[in-house]
XYZ file of C-alpha atoms in Angstrom:
413
model
C 40.678 -112.677 -45.036
C 43.833 -111.527 -43.294
C 45.801 -113.538 -45.770
C 44.351 -111.849 -48.658
C 44.706 -108.369 -46.975
C 48.353 -109.090 -46.431
C 48.894 -110.126 -50.033
C 46.980 -106.893 -51.195
C 49.149 -104.806 -48.841
C 52.367 -106.266 -50.145
C 51.207 -105.663 -53.659
C 50.421 -102.115 -53.025
C 53.717 -101.479 -51.339
C 55.649 -103.198 -54.184
C 53.567 -101.103 -56.701
C 54.537 -98.048 -54.700
C 58.246 -98.932 -54.783
C 58.038 -99.665 -58.593
C 56.243 -96.356 -59.189
C 59.285 -94.530 -57.677
C 61.647 -95.910 -60.279
C 62.960 -93.498 -62.725
C 62.439 -93.803 -66.472
C 66.035 -93.018 -67.543
C 65.322 -92.125 -71.161
C 62.480 -89.761 -70.100
C 64.667 -88.160 -67.512
C 67.442 -87.755 -69.970
C 65.073 -85.975 -72.418
C 63.551 -83.784 -69.684
C 67.046 -82.754 -68.558
C 68.052 -81.732 -72.160
C 64.778 -79.779 -72.573
C 65.391 -78.123 -69.136
C 69.057 -77.214 -69.911
C 67.975 -75.888 -73.357
C 65.396 -73.512 -71.917
C 67.946 -72.313 -69.138
C 70.664 -71.674 -71.831
C 68.097 -69.700 -73.755
C 66.986 -67.564 -70.857
C 70.502 -66.662 -69.932
C 71.283 -65.990 -73.688
C 74.127 -68.538 -73.839
C 73.621 -71.498 -76.231
C 77.287 -72.417 -76.312
C 78.484 -75.879 -74.969
C 79.365 -75.660 -71.283
C 81.112 -77.459 -68.461
C 83.357 -80.084 -70.118
C 82.679 -79.022 -73.595
C 82.591 -82.652 -74.839
C 79.773 -84.855 -76.157
C 80.755 -87.442 -73.644
C 79.892 -85.158 -70.734
C 76.558 -83.833 -69.539
C 75.536 -80.146 -68.832
C 72.770 -81.492 -66.599
C 72.552 -84.486 -64.327
C 70.069 -86.373 -62.047
C 71.488 -87.614 -58.768
C 69.287 -90.081 -56.907
C 68.516 -88.822 -53.441
C 69.366 -85.334 -54.233
C 67.666 -84.146 -57.398
C 68.979 -82.291 -60.518
C 72.183 -80.111 -61.196
C 71.872 -77.791 -64.213
C 74.921 -75.913 -65.452
C 75.180 -72.161 -65.876
C 78.220 -70.737 -67.676
C 80.415 -68.700 -65.582
C 80.434 -64.934 -66.488
C 82.941 -63.798 -68.936
C 83.206 -60.534 -66.997
C 86.114 -60.821 -64.538
C 86.414 -58.189 -61.865
C 88.617 -57.792 -58.877
C 87.719 -56.811 -55.364
C 90.698 -54.469 -55.039
C 93.035 -52.477 -57.309
C 96.712 -53.391 -56.698
C 98.825 -50.161 -56.056
C 101.849 -49.843 -58.299
C 105.191 -48.853 -56.574
C 106.411 -45.280 -57.327
C 108.745 -44.797 -60.265
C 112.370 -44.736 -58.915
C 114.157 -41.572 -59.215
C 117.222 -42.373 -61.386
C 118.170 -38.849 -62.561
C 120.848 -38.232 -59.900
C 122.404 -41.638 -60.487
C 122.566 -40.992 -64.117
C 123.934 -37.525 -63.643
C 126.620 -38.794 -61.380
C 127.779 -41.283 -63.832
C 128.010 -38.592 -66.342
C 130.323 -36.657 -63.809
C 132.541 -39.665 -63.302
C 133.052 -40.059 -66.978
C 133.777 -36.382 -67.366
C 136.139 -36.192 -64.472
C 138.143 -39.106 -65.940
C 138.270 -37.406 -69.314
C 139.240 -34.160 -67.517
C 142.077 -35.898 -65.618
C 143.401 -37.422 -68.722
C 143.409 -34.336 -70.905
C 144.431 -31.814 -68.423
C 144.817 -31.889 -64.685
C 144.545 -28.061 -64.542
C 141.361 -26.598 -65.941
C 140.704 -22.813 -65.508
C 137.521 -21.699 -63.621
C 135.590 -20.469 -66.796
C 135.760 -24.062 -68.306
C 134.886 -25.702 -65.090
C 131.900 -23.293 -64.582
C 130.830 -24.104 -68.208
C 130.891 -27.831 -67.387
C 128.929 -27.351 -64.174
C 126.281 -25.554 -66.160
C 125.982 -28.407 -68.583
C 125.749 -30.841 -65.689
C 122.998 -28.901 -64.128
C 121.047 -28.834 -67.510
C 121.438 -32.450 -67.775
C 120.107 -32.984 -64.227
C 117.232 -30.795 -65.046
C 116.375 -32.776 -68.242
C 116.593 -36.032 -66.441
C 114.322 -34.662 -63.662
C 111.724 -33.505 -66.175
C 111.795 -36.919 -67.895
C 111.269 -38.627 -64.534
C 108.384 -36.458 -63.681
C 106.783 -37.181 -67.098
C 107.287 -40.954 -66.461
C 105.666 -40.587 -63.140
C 102.687 -38.614 -64.612
C 102.128 -41.172 -67.361
C 102.212 -43.901 -64.814
C 99.643 -42.161 -62.489
C 97.399 -41.710 -65.511
C 97.665 -45.283 -66.558
C 96.930 -46.391 -62.962
C 93.889 -44.140 -62.692
C 92.506 -45.506 -66.096
C 93.247 -49.122 -64.821
C 91.354 -48.529 -61.610
C 88.388 -47.119 -63.607
C 88.316 -50.187 -65.815
C 88.519 -52.575 -62.820
C 85.589 -50.747 -61.281
C 83.592 -50.855 -64.621
C 84.368 -54.672 -64.759
C 83.088 -55.123 -61.181
C 79.926 -53.179 -61.911
C 79.361 -55.197 -65.063
C 79.813 -58.462 -63.252
C 77.489 -57.415 -60.427
C 74.968 -56.343 -63.026
C 75.457 -59.781 -64.740
C 75.096 -61.709 -61.548
C 71.780 -59.854 -60.823
C 70.608 -60.517 -64.307
C 71.422 -64.273 -64.367
C 69.931 -64.761 -60.885
C 66.633 -63.236 -61.945
C 66.541 -65.376 -65.160
C 67.481 -68.502 -63.209
C 64.663 -67.853 -60.709
C 62.167 -67.411 -63.495
C 63.333 -70.508 -65.111
C 62.824 -72.589 -61.864
C 59.365 -71.216 -61.282
C 58.174 -71.441 -64.873
C 59.871 -74.355 -66.190
C 61.298 -76.378 -63.310
C 58.280 -78.660 -63.486
C 59.437 -79.939 -67.035
C 61.565 -82.414 -65.041
C 58.578 -84.390 -64.034
C 59.826 -87.418 -62.277
C 61.429 -85.603 -59.366
C 59.986 -86.133 -55.868
C 58.886 -83.460 -53.645
C 62.049 -83.916 -51.453
C 64.391 -83.445 -54.349
C 66.115 -80.193 -55.283
C 66.929 -78.368 -58.536
C 70.224 -76.667 -58.358
C 71.542 -74.323 -61.069
C 75.391 -74.072 -60.599
C 77.713 -71.767 -62.362
C 80.534 -73.478 -63.995
C 83.519 -72.686 -66.000
C 83.019 -72.045 -69.640
C 84.690 -74.530 -71.913
C 86.915 -75.741 -69.037
C 87.491 -79.541 -68.680
C 87.525 -80.529 -65.075
C 89.684 -83.385 -65.881
C 92.583 -81.691 -67.352
C 92.729 -78.195 -65.813
C 92.211 -78.810 -62.104
C 93.845 -75.571 -60.865
C 91.665 -73.485 -63.185
C 88.719 -75.251 -61.872
C 89.668 -74.321 -58.210
C 89.738 -70.720 -59.277
C 86.435 -70.863 -61.042
C 84.917 -72.054 -57.792
C 85.413 -68.711 -56.274
C 82.729 -66.142 -56.701
C 80.392 -68.759 -58.258
C 76.685 -68.282 -58.430
C 74.217 -71.059 -57.391
C 70.427 -71.031 -57.229
C 68.704 -73.747 -55.404
C 64.892 -74.622 -55.304
C 62.974 -77.494 -53.529
C 60.672 -79.347 -55.817
C 57.960 -79.204 -53.487
C 57.933 -75.467 -53.424
C 57.928 -75.222 -57.305
C 55.016 -77.551 -57.330
C 53.202 -75.533 -54.626
C 53.517 -72.398 -56.942
C 52.523 -74.237 -60.126
C 49.363 -75.557 -58.303
C 48.518 -72.101 -56.941
C 49.028 -72.967 -53.399
C 51.644 -70.162 -53.032
C 52.151 -66.840 -55.128
C 55.122 -65.943 -57.058
C 56.618 -63.668 -54.482
C 56.334 -66.520 -51.655
C 57.882 -69.114 -54.072
C 60.790 -66.600 -54.786
C 61.426 -66.212 -51.138
C 61.927 -69.799 -50.749
C 64.662 -70.113 -53.483
C 68.149 -70.051 -52.069
C 70.566 -67.785 -53.841
C 74.320 -68.035 -53.022
C 77.541 -66.485 -54.378
C 80.506 -68.221 -52.944
C 83.279 -65.886 -51.947
C 85.707 -68.707 -51.061
C 86.301 -72.404 -51.663
C 85.334 -74.587 -48.677
C 88.251 -77.036 -48.296
C 87.561 -80.786 -47.952
C 87.810 -82.413 -44.573
C 91.077 -83.997 -43.685
C 89.723 -87.610 -43.997
C 88.281 -86.993 -47.336
C 91.557 -85.164 -48.538
C 93.459 -88.208 -47.413
C 90.964 -90.565 -49.205
C 91.362 -88.501 -52.451
C 95.291 -88.437 -52.153
C 95.178 -92.385 -51.717
C 93.091 -92.914 -54.769
C 95.229 -90.494 -56.860
C 98.274 -92.635 -55.755
C 96.597 -95.941 -56.499
C 95.757 -95.022 -60.008
C 99.093 -93.101 -60.754
C 100.871 -94.532 -63.914
C 103.397 -96.415 -62.009
C 101.033 -98.256 -59.502
C 97.902 -98.952 -61.362
C 97.609 -102.295 -63.225
C 94.562 -101.302 -65.417
C 93.991 -97.661 -66.448
C 95.639 -94.633 -64.882
C 94.762 -91.029 -64.089
C 95.306 -88.275 -66.547
C 96.084 -85.195 -64.588
C 94.710 -84.763 -61.040
C 91.457 -85.766 -59.355
C 89.571 -82.537 -59.056
C 86.201 -82.331 -57.070
C 82.974 -80.459 -56.604
C 81.615 -80.043 -53.010
C 77.851 -79.244 -52.960
C 75.987 -78.515 -49.880
C 73.340 -81.133 -49.105
C 74.685 -83.546 -51.796
C 78.294 -84.369 -50.922
C 81.419 -84.446 -53.113
C 81.752 -85.236 -56.665
C 85.173 -86.411 -57.864
C 86.186 -86.387 -61.572
C 88.641 -88.961 -62.913
C 89.966 -89.011 -66.373
C 91.262 -92.487 -67.009
C 93.570 -93.296 -69.891
C 95.491 -96.378 -70.893
C 98.079 -95.861 -73.483
C 100.283 -93.633 -75.479
C 101.733 -93.749 -79.033
C 104.878 -95.661 -79.518
C 107.160 -96.047 -82.594
C 105.822 -96.656 -86.056
C 102.051 -95.915 -85.008
C 102.358 -98.548 -82.509
C 101.008 -98.174 -78.661
C 102.630 -98.373 -75.469
C 100.536 -99.521 -72.507
C 102.585 -98.474 -69.297
C 100.451 -100.453 -66.624
C 101.037 -103.609 -68.621
C 104.688 -103.055 -69.571
C 103.561 -103.387 -73.203
C 105.494 -101.546 -75.955
C 104.792 -100.623 -79.547
C 101.873 -103.122 -79.974
C 99.390 -102.846 -82.913
C 96.137 -101.036 -82.608
C 94.132 -104.353 -82.624
C 96.355 -105.677 -79.797
C 96.035 -102.453 -77.916
C 92.157 -102.404 -78.148
C 91.781 -106.039 -77.149
C 94.054 -105.448 -74.221
C 92.173 -102.349 -73.076
C 88.719 -103.996 -73.542
C 89.933 -106.915 -71.302
C 91.006 -104.618 -68.619
C 87.647 -102.864 -68.184
C 85.965 -105.257 -65.888
C 88.941 -105.492 -63.574
C 89.154 -101.659 -63.482
C 85.584 -101.320 -62.476
C 85.689 -103.851 -59.901
C 88.974 -102.657 -58.452
C 87.539 -99.023 -58.283
C 84.602 -100.235 -56.341
C 86.556 -102.241 -53.931
C 89.116 -99.383 -53.392
C 86.335 -97.000 -52.675
C 85.140 -99.198 -49.851
C 88.593 -100.286 -48.546
C 89.794 -96.662 -48.043
C 86.421 -95.039 -47.812
C 85.759 -96.713 -44.452
C 88.140 -94.321 -42.876
C 85.903 -91.364 -44.037
C 83.873 -90.213 -41.069
C 82.907 -86.813 -41.963
C 80.234 -87.477 -44.460
C 76.705 -87.325 -43.293
C 74.146 -90.186 -43.844
C 72.282 -88.264 -46.392
C 75.417 -87.157 -48.269
C 77.231 -89.081 -51.035
C 80.584 -89.545 -52.653
C 80.066 -89.514 -56.407
C 82.814 -90.632 -58.803
C 82.371 -89.436 -62.518
C 84.908 -91.400 -64.528
C 85.762 -90.799 -68.158
C 86.982 -94.134 -69.701
C 89.890 -94.307 -72.011
C 88.841 -94.133 -75.737
C 88.624 -97.551 -77.401
C 86.431 -97.224 -80.409
C 84.396 -100.442 -81.113
C 85.428 -102.079 -77.843
C 81.864 -102.051 -76.368
C 83.124 -100.672 -73.143
C 81.194 -97.641 -71.401
C 82.467 -94.052 -72.536
C 81.815 -93.044 -68.967
C 81.231 -94.576 -65.493
C 79.621 -93.221 -62.381
C 79.857 -94.645 -58.916
C 77.584 -93.440 -56.009
C 78.024 -94.375 -52.448
C 76.030 -92.772 -49.651
C 77.510 -91.606 -46.346
C 75.144 -93.871 -44.578
C 76.875 -96.871 -46.135
C 80.361 -95.706 -45.043
C 79.276 -94.774 -41.590
C 77.676 -98.232 -41.237
C 80.781 -99.662 -42.529
C 82.781 -97.696 -40.019
C 80.554 -98.960 -37.080
C 80.625 -102.627 -38.052
C 77.070 -102.771 -39.153
C 78.201 -103.668 -42.678
C 81.216 -105.597 -43.919
C 82.992 -104.680 -47.084
C 81.255 -107.146 -49.269
C 77.857 -105.812 -48.261
C 79.029 -102.214 -48.633
C 80.311 -102.849 -52.213
C 76.835 -104.024 -53.117
C 75.429 -100.614 -51.986
C 77.390 -98.746 -54.559
C 75.143 -97.461 -57.337
C 76.805 -97.995 -60.737
C 75.629 -95.784 -63.806
C 77.294 -96.537 -67.062
C 77.412 -94.354 -70.073
C 76.924 -95.313 -73.841
C 79.185 -97.983 -75.294
C 82.110 -97.050 -77.274
């Protein structure tokens, strides 16, 4: 009887594990519906985030939950109004210059000028000084009016932004309470994060702009268990609202030094002159999200146009090859690129010690274009802080750690 009980218990356990597996197609559908509803509620149906069909506005991350995109406000305000320096008084300098010229002319024409003429000249000089002083005063007056108007405009922009933030926050909270359950496969321990992102800004190609857009950025976060409790009537709307976390970041939290060094190493490894597969186009920007970890964005390219419609592949020292040769070469390099990236993450990630066990390093990679090559358009690699910490402590070796990297591939090109 014990034997059968054990078999039944194991069957139930395995069934429970299988039940936790995510149906990716259904998740993708749920995310698209949820993002569409959110866009409608904030009255913005434009393409967001990377502005590309290859990228996703919403994403599911195992062990964390879901991140949805909210377009960053188009109302840009400032916390202060810069003071303009006072207009310089140039009237005296100009008047003196006239005096020098006149004195020269006087010396040349006649060294001895009678008092009447000199008095007339002094009168003209005084009139010129007065005229210049009046012009100076008028310029300063205009500058003061312009500055006052600018300050009023800045205050209006600040007010508009604050109003927009309040409006967006209310809309996002309503969305989470009324429609968050549409993402049906999430666990109670998961979160739904609505994160304000840059409108029509590609993270891959405008890293500096992305860093600016992280400042004063709205985020609204809810726990799935709280949303379900509200849907099931266990808590009322006000209580559910009080459990939702709203944050507007005033500054960007810098990466820890060990992670910054790790990022720098990867950027160097995938520079054009050092990589032997694909190379980075631009920088390697990141998102740092509390409770999740860090998302790195990598735009990988492979070739540039050569002469007569040929292609140059810098990492392979190939020049002016045909489209067919280029595509075949790029296709053959993909498996090596993926394997090397995983190995590099482990080899240099073992020096990362500031990541908590429940946090992750996530690499969202855009793969070089190669139509008909049957290689992925995108690649995502996820590694948990627990894996890196166990690698650091010797509980795992590098081969074991590589196997713990979760790989998610996009559609084939």
